[in-house]
mmCIF file of C-alpha atoms in Angstrom:
data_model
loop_
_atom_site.group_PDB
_atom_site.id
_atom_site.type_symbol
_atom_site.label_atom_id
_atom_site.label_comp_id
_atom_site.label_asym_id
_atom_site.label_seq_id
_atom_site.Cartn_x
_atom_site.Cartn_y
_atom_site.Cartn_z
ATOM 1 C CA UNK A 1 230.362 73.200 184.152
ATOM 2 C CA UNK A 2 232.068 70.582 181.941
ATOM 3 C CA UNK A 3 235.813 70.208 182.186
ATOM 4 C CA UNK A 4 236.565 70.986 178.848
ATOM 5 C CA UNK A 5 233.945 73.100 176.397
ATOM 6 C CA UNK A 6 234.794 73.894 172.447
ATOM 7 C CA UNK A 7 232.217 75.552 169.810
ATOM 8 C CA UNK A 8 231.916 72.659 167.795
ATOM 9 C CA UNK A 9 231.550 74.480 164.661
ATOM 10 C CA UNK A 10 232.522 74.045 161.507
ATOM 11 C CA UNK A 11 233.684 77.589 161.105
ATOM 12 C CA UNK A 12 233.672 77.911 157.266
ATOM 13 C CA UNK A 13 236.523 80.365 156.243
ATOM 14 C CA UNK A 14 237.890 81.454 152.651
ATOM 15 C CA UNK A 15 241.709 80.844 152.220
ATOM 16 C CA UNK A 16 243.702 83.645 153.479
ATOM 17 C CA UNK A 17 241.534 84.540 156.087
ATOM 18 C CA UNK A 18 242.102 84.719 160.116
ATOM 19 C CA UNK A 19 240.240 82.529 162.465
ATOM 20 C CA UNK A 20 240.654 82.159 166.494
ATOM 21 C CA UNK A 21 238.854 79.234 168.130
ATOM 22 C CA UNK A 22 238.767 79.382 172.072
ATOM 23 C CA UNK A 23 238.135 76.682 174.474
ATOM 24 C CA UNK A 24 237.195 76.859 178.734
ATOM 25 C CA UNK A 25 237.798 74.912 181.063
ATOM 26 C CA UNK A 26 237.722 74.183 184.328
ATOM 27 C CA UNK A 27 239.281 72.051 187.384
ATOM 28 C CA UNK A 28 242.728 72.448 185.930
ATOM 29 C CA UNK A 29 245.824 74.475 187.373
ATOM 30 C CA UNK A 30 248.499 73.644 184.794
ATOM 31 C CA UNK A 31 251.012 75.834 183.721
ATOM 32 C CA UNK A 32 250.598 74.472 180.186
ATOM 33 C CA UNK A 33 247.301 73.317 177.746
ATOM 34 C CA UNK A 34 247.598 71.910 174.405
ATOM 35 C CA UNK A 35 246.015 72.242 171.048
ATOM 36 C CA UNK A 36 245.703 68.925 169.106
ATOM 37 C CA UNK A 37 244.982 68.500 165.267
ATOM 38 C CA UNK A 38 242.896 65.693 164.022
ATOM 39 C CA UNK A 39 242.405 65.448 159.967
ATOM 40 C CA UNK A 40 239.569 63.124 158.972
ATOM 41 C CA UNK A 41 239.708 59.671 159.955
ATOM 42 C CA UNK A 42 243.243 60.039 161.379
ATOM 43 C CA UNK A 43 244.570 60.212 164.418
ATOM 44 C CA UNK A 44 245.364 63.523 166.400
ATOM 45 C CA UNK A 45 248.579 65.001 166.556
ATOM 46 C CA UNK A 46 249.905 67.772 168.635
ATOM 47 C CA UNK A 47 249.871 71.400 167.058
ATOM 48 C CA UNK A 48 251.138 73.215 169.522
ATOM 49 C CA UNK A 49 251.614 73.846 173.538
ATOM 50 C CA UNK A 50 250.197 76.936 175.766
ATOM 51 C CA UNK A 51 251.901 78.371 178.170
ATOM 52 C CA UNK A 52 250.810 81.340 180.150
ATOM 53 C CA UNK A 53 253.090 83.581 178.425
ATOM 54 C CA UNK A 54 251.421 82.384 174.966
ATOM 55 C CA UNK A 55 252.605 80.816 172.126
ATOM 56 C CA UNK A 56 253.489 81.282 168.227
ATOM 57 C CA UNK A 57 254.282 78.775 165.649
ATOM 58 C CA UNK A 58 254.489 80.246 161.978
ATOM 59 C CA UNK A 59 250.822 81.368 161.158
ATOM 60 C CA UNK A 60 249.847 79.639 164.849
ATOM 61 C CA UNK A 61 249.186 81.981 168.058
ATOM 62 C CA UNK A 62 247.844 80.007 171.044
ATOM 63 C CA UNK A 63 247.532 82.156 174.349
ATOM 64 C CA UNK A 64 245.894 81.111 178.037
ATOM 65 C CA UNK A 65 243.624 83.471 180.145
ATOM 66 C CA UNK A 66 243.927 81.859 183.355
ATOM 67 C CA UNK A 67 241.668 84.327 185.261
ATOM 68 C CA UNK A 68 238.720 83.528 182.868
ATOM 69 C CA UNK A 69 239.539 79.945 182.167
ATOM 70 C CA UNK A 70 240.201 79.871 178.232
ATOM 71 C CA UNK A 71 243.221 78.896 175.466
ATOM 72 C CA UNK A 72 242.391 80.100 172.293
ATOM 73 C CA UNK A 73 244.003 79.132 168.862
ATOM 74 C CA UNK A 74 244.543 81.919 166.168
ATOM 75 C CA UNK A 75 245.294 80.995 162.603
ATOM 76 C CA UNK A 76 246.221 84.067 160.145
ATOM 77 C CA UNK A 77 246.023 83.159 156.191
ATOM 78 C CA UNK A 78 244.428 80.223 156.281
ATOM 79 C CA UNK A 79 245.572 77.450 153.959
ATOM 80 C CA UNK A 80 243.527 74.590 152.588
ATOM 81 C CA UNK A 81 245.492 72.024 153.868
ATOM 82 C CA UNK A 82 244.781 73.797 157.651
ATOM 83 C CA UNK A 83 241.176 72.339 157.219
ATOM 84 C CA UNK A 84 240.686 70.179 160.252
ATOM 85 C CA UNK A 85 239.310 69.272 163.588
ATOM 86 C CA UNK A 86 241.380 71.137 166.629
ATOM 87 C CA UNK A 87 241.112 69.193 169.352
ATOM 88 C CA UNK A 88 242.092 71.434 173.069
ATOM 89 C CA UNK A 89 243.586 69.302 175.611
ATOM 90 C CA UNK A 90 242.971 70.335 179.138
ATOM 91 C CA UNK A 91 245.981 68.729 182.050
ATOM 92 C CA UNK A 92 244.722 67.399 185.273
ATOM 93 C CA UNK A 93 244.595 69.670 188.180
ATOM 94 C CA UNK A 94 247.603 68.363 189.779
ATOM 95 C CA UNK A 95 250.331 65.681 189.649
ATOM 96 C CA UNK A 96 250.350 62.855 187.000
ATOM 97 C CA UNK A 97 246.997 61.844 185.611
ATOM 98 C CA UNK A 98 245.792 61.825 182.139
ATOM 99 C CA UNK A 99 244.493 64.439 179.950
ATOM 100 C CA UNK A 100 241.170 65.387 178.776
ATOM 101 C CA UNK A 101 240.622 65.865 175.596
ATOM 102 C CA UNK A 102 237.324 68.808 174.236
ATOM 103 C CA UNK A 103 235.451 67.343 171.608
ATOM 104 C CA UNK A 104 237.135 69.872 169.324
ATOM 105 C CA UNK A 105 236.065 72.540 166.676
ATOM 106 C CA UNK A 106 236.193 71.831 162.933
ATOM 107 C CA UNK A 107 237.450 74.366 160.677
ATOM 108 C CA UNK A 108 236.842 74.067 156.928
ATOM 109 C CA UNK A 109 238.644 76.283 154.462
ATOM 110 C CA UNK A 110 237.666 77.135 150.912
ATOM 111 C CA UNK A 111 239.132 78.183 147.983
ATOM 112 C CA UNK B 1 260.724 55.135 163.850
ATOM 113 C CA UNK B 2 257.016 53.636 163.327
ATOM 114 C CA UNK B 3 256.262 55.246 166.675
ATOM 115 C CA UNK B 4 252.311 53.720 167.755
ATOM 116 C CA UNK B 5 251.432 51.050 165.685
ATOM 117 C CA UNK B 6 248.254 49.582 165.972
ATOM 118 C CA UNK B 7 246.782 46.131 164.753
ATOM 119 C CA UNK B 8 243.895 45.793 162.874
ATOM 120 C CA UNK B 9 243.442 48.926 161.202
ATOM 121 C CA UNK B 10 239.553 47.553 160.643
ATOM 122 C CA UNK B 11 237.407 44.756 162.335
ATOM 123 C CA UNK B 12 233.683 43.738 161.931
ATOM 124 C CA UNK B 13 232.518 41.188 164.616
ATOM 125 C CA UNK B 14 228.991 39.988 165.908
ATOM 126 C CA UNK B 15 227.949 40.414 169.065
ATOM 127 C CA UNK B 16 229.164 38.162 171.816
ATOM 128 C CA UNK B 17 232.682 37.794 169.661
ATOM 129 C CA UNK B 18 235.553 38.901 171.372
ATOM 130 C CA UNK B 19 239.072 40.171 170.266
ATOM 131 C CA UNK B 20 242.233 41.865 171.075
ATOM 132 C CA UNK B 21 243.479 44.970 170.091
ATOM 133 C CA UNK B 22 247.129 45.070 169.942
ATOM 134 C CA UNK B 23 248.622 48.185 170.462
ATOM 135 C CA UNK B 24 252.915 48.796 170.433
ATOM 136 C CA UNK B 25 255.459 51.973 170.830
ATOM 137 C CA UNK B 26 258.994 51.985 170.046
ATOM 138 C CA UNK B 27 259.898 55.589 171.627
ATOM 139 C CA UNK B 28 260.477 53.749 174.803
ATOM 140 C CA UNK B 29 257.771 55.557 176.757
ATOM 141 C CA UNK B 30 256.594 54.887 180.737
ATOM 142 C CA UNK B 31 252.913 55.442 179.677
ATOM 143 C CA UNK B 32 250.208 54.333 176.831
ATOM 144 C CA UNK B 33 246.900 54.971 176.460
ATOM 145 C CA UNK B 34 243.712 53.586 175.093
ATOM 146 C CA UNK B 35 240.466 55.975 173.970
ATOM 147 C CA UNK B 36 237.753 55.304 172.045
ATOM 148 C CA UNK B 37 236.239 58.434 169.672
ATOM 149 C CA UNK B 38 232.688 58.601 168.876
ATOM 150 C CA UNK B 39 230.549 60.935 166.763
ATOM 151 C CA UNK B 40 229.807 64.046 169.009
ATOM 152 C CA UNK B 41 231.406 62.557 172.554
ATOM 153 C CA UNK B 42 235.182 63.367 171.737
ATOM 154 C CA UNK B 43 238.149 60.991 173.251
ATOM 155 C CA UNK B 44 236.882 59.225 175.858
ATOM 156 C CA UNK B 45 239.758 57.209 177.834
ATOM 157 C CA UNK B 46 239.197 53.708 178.801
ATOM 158 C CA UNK B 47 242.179 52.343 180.275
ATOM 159 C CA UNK B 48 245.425 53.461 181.174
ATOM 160 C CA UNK B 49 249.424 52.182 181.659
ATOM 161 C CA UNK B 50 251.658 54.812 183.611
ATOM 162 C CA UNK B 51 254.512 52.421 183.253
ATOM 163 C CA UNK B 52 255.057 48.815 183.267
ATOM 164 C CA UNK B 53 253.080 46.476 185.343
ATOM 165 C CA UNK B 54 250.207 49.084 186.462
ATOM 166 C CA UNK B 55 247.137 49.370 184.575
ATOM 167 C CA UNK B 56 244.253 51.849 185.743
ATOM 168 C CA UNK B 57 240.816 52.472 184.781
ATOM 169 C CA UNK B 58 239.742 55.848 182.559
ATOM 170 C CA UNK B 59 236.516 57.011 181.841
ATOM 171 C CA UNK B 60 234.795 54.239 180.145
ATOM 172 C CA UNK B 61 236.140 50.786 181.138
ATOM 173 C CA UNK B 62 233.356 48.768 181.075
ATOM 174 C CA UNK B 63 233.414 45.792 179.083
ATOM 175 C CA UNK B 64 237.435 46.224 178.190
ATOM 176 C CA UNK B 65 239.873 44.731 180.009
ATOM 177 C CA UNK B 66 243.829 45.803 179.458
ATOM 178 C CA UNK B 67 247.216 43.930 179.636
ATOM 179 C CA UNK B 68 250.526 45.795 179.646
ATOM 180 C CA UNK B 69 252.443 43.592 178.221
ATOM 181 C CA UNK B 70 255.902 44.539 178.216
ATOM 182 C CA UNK B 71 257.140 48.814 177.882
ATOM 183 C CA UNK B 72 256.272 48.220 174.635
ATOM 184 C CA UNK B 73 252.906 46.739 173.756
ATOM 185 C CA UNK B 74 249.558 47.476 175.627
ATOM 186 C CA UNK B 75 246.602 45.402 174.297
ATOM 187 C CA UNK B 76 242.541 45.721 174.760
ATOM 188 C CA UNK B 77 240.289 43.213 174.735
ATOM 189 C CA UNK B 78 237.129 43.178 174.345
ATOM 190 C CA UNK B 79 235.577 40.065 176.062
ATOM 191 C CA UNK B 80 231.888 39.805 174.665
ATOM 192 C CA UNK B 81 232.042 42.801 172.136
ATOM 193 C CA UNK B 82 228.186 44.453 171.950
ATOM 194 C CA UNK B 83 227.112 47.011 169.314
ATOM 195 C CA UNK B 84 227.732 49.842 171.921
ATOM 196 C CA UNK B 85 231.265 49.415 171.181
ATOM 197 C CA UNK B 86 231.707 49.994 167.970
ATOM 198 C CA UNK B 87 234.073 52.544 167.701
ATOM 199 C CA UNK B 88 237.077 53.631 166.637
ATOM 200 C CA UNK B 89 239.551 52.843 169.040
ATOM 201 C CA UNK B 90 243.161 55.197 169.681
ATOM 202 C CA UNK B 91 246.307 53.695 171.226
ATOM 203 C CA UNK B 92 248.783 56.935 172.799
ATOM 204 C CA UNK B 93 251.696 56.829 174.398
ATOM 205 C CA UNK B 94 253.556 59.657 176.314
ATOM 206 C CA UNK B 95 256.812 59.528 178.309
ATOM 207 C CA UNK B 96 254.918 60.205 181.690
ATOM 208 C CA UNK B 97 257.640 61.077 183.617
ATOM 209 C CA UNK B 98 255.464 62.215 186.261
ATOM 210 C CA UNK B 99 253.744 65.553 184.738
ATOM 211 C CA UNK B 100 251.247 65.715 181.833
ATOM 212 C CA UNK B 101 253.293 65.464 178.591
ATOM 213 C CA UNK B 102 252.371 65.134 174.630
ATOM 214 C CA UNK B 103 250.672 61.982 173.428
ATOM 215 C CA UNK B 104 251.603 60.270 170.377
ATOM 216 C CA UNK B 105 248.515 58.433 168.500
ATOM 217 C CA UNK B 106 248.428 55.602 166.734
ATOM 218 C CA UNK B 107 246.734 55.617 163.339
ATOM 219 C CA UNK B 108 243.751 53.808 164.669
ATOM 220 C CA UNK B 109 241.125 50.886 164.329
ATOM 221 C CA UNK B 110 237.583 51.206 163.076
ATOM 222 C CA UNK B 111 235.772 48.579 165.121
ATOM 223 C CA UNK B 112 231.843 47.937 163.732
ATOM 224 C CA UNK B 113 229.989 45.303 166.247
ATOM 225 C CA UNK B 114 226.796 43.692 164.404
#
């Protein structure tokens, strides 16, 4: 199984709408994932942290199922601007090491 | 605050050419970072600084080599660039204070090897 596994996508959504993305992974006992945001041809940027008792930002909800492996990112009323790649970022098992990055889901939204 | 600033933003070379990518940080973190991101295949790390004066190897380091140069700057070069390497190329920085933390990007460079 790969470390870290998203749906590529693009999920196509009309503005307004709600959309959850969800990512598994594997090897990894951290008490915290991430979700990333990458617009085109930029660089990624940190959206948001997820801890095991979840997480909400605004229009953001990011929980973690640790029994079956998976983060998942919710986004109510989508904007246009919220049209992106969301990249989730998996920590290493245990003590310092780097983090691995999923290839990421694209979400488009239209007007 | 710039925060990761990365030099050049674009580069064509031909194959066999070699150049360095210059990479600095002025949040005074322990650790940077260097990935490459390719169509379909995600971040990929090549190289790694968890604090000054120790380099380590990611996921992909052939054909790079790395210098930390000071806290600030962390450089890759590419020593005989080949056509497999054209990329575009991510310098990151974290604190690394000794548990996974955020990484802060820089804006990138678009390398194309003829």
């Amino acid at each position: 199984r790969k470390e870290v596994e998203q749906d590529p996508g693009p999920f196509n959504v009309p503005e307004g709408a709600t959309v959850a993305f969800n990512c598994t992974y594997s090897n990894s006992a951290s008490q915290s994932f991430f979700w990333y945001r990458q617009d085109c041809r930029k660089e990624p940027k940190l959206l948001m942290s997820v801890y095991s008792s979840g997480n909400e930002d605004g229009r953001f909800t990011a929980q973690l199922n640790r029994a079956s492996q998976y983060i998942s990112l919710l986004i109510r009323d989508s904007k246009l601007s919220d049209s992106a790649t969301y990249l989730c970022v998996v920590p290493p098992n245990s003590g310092y090491s780097t983090l691995t990055f999923g290839k990421g889901t694209m979400l488009l939204v239209s007007p | 605050n710039a925060g990761v600033t990365q030099t050049p933003k674009f580069q064509v070379l031909k194959t066999g050419q070699s150049m360095t990518l210059q990479c600095a940080q002025d949040m005074n973190h322990n650790s940077m970072y260097w990935y490459r991101q390719d169509p379909g295949m995600g971040l990929r790390l090549i190289y790694y600084s968890a604090s000054e004066g120790t380099t380590d190897k990611g996921e992909v380091p052939n054909g790079y080599n790395v210098s930390r140069l000071n806290k600030r700057e962390f450089s890759l070069r590419l020593e005989s660039a080949a056509p497999s390497q054209t990329s575009v190329y991510f310098c990151a920085s974290s604190e690394g204070v000794g548990s996974p933390d955020t990484q802060y990007f820089g804006p990138g460079t678009r390398l194309t090897v003829l």
